mmCIF file with all atom_site columns, C-alpha atoms in Angstrom:
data_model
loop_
_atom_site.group_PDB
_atom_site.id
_atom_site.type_symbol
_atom_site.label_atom_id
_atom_site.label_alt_id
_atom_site.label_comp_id
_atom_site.label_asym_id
_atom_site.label_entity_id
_atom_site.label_seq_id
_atom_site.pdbx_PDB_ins_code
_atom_site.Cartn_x
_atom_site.Cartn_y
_atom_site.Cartn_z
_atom_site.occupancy
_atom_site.B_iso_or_equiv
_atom_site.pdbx_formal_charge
_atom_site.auth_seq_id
_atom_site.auth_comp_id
_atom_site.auth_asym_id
_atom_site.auth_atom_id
_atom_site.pdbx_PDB_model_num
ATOM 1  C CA . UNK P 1 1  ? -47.088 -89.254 32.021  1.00 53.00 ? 203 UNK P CA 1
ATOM 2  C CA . UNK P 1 2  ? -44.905 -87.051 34.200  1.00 50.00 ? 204 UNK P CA 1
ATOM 3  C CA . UNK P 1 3  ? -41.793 -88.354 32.944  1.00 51.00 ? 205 UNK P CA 1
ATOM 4  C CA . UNK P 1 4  ? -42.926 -87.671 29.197  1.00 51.00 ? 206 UNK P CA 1
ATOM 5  C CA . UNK P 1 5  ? -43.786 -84.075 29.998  1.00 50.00 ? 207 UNK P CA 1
ATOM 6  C CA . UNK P 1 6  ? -39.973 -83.476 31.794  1.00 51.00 ? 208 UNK P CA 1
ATOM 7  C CA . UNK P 1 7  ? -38.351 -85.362 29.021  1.00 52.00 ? 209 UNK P CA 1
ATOM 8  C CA . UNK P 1 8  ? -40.544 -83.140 26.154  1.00 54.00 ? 210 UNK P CA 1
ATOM 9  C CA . UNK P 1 9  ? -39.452 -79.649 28.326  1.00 52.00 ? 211 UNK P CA 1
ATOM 10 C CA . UNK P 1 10 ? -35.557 -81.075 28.561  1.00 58.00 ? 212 UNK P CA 1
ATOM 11 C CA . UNK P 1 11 ? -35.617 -81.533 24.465  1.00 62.00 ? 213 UNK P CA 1
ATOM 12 C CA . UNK P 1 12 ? -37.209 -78.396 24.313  1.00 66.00 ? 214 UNK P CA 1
ATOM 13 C CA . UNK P 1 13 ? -34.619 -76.486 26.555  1.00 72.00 ? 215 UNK P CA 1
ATOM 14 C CA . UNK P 1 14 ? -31.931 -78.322 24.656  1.00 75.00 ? 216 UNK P CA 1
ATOM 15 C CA . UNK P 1 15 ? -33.521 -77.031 21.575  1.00 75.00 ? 217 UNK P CA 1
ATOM 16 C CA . UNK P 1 16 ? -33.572 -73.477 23.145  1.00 82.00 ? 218 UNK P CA 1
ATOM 17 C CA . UNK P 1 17 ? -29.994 -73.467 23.924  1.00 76.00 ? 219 UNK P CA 1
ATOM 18 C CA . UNK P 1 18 ? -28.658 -74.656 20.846  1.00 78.00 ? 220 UNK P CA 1
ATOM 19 C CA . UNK P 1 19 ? -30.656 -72.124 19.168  1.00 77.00 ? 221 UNK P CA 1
ATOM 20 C CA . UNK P 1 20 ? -29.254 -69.235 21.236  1.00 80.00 ? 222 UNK P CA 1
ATOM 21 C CA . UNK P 1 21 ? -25.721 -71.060 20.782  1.00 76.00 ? 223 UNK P CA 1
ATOM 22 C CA . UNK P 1 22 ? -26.299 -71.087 17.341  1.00 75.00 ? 224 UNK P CA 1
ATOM 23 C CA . UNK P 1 23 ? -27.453 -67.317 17.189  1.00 79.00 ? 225 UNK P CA 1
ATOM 24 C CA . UNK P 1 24 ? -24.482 -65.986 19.589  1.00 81.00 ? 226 UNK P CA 1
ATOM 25 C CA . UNK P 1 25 ? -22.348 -68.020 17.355  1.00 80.00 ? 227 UNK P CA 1
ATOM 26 C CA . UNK P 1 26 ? -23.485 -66.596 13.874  1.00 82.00 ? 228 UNK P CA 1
ATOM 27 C CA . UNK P 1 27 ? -23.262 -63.007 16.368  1.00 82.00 ? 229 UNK P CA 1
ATOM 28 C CA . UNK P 1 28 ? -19.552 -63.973 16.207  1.00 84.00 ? 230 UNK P CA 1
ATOM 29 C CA . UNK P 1 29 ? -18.943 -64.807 12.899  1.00 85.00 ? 231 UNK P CA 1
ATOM 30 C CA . UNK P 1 30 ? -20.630 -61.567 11.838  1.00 87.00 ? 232 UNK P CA 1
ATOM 31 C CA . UNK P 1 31 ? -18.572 -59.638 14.100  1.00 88.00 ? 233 UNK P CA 1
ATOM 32 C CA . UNK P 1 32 ? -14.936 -60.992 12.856  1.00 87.00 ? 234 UNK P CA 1
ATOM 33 C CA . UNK P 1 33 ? -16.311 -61.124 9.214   1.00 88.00 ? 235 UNK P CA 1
ATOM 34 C CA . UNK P 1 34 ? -16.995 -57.300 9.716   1.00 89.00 ? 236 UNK P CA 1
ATOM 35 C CA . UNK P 1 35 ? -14.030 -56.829 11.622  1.00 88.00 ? 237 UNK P CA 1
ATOM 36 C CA . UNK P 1 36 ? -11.588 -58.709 8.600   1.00 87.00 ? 238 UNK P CA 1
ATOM 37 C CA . UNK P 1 37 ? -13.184 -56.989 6.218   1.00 89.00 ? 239 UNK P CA 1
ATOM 38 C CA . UNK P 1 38 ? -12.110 -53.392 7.897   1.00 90.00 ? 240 UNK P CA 1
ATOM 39 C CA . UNK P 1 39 ? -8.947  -54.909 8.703   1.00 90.00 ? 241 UNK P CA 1
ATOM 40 C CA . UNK P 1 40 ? -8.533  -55.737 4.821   1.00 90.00 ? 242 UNK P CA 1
ATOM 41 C CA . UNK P 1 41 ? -9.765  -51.982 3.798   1.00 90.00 ? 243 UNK P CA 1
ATOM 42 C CA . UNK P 1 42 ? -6.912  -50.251 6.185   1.00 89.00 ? 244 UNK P CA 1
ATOM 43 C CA . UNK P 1 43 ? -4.125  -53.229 4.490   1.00 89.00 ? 245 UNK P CA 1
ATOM 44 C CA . UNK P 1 44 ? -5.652  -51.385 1.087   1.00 87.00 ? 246 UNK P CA 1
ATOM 45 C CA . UNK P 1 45 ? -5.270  -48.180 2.046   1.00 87.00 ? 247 UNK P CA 1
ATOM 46 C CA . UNK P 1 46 ? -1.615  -48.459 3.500   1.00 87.00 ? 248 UNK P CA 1
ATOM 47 C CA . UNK P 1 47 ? -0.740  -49.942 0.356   1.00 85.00 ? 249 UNK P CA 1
ATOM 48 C CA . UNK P 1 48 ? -2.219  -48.185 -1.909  1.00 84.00 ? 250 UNK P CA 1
ATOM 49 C CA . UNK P 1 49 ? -0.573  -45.059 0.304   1.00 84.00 ? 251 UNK P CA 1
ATOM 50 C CA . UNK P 1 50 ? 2.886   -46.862 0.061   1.00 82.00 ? 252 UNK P CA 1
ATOM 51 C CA . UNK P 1 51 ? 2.836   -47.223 -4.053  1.00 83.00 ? 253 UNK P CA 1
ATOM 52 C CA . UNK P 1 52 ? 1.914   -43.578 -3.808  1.00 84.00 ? 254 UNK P CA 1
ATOM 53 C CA . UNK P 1 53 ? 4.696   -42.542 -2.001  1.00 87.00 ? 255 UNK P CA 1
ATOM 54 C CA . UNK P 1 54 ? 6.673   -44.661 -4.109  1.00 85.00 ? 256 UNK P CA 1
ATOM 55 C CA . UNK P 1 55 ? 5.669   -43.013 -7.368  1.00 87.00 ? 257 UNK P CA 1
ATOM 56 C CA . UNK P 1 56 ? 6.175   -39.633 -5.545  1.00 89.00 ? 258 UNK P CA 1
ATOM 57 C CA . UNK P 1 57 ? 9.640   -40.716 -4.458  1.00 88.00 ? 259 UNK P CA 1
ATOM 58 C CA . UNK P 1 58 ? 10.178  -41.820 -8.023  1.00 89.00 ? 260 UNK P CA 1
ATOM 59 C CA . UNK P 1 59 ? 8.962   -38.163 -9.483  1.00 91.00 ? 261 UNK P CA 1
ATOM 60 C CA . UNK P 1 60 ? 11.185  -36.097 -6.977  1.00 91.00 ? 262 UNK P CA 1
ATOM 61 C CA . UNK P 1 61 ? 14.085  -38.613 -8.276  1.00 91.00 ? 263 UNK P CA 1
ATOM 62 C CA . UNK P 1 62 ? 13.570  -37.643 -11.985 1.00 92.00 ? 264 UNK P CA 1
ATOM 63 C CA . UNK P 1 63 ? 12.970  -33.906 -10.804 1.00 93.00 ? 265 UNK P CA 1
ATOM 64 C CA . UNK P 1 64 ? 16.381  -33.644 -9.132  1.00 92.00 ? 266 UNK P CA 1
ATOM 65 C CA . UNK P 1 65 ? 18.114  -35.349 -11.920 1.00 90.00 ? 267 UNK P CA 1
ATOM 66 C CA . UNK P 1 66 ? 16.448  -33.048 -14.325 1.00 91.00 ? 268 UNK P CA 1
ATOM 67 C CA . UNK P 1 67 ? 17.413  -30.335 -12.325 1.00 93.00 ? 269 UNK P CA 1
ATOM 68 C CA . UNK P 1 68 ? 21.115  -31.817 -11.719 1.00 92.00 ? 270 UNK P CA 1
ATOM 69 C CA . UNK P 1 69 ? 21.502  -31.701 -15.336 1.00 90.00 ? 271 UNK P CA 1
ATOM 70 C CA . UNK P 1 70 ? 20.032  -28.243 -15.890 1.00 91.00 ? 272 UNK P CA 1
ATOM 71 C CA . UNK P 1 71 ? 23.009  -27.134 -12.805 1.00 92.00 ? 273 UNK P CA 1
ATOM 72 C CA . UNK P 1 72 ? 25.633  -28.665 -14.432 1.00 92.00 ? 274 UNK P CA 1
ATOM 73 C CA . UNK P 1 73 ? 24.559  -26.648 -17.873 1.00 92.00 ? 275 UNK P CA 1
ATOM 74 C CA . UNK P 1 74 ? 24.819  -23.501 -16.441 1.00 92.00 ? 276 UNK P CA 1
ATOM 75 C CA . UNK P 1 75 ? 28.235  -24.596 -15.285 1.00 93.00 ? 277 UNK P CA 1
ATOM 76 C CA . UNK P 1 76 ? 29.659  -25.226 -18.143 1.00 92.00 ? 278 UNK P CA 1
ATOM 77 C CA . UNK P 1 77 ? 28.020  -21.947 -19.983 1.00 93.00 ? 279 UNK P CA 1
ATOM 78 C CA . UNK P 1 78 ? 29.508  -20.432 -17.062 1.00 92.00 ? 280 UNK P CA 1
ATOM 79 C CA . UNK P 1 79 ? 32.791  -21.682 -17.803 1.00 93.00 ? 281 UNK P CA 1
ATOM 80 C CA . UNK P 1 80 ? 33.072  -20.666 -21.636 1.00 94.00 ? 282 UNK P CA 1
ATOM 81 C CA . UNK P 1 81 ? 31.285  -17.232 -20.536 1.00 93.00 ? 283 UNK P CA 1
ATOM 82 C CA . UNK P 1 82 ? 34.857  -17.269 -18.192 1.00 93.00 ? 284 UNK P CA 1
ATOM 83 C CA . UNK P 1 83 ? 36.873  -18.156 -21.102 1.00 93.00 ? 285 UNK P CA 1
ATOM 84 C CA . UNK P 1 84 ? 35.504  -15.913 -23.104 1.00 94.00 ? 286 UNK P CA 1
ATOM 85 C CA . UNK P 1 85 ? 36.062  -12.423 -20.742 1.00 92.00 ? 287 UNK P CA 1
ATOM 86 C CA . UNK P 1 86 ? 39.425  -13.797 -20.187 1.00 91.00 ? 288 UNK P CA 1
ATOM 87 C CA . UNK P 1 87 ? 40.255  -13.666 -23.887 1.00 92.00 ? 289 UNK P CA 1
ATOM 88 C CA . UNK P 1 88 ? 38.371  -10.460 -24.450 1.00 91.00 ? 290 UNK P CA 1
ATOM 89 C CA . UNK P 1 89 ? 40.324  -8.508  -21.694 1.00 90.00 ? 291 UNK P CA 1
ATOM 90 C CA . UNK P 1 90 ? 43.694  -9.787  -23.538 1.00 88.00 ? 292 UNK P CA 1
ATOM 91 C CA . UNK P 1 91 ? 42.634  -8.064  -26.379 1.00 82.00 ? 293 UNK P CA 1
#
């Protein structure tokens, strides 16, 4: 009868272990579930961030250009303004 007692509180420690194995593992698997899941928010953000920066980058682009051409206006107006005092002091 003794041996059926030890061999009933062996299965039952077993039972207890793999029960706290099972709860320390599911522990982990919450914790690197949680911890991919903030690691995939930051990838997000930085993204998201870098096509920001992109479309910033692509604004100041136009912007200079725009401005390039509105320099290179004044230029030339500058250069018939030029002309023009040139020929008026002739006369």
């Amino acid at each position: 009868g003794a041996r059926r007692g030890r061999g009933k509180m062996a299965a039952g420690g077993a039972a207890d272990a793999q029960a706290r194995f099972g709860h320390s593992v599911k522990g982990l698997l919450t914790e690197k579930v949680t911890s991919c899941g903030t690691d995939v928010i930051a990838l997000t953000k930085q993204v998201l961030k870098g096509s920001r920066s992109a479309e910033l980058l692509g604004q100041a682009a136009r912007n200079m250009v725009m401005q390039e051409d509105a320099i290179l206006h004044s230029e030339d107006s500058l250069r018939k303004m030029a002309i023009i005092t040139t020929h008026l002091q002739y006369q």
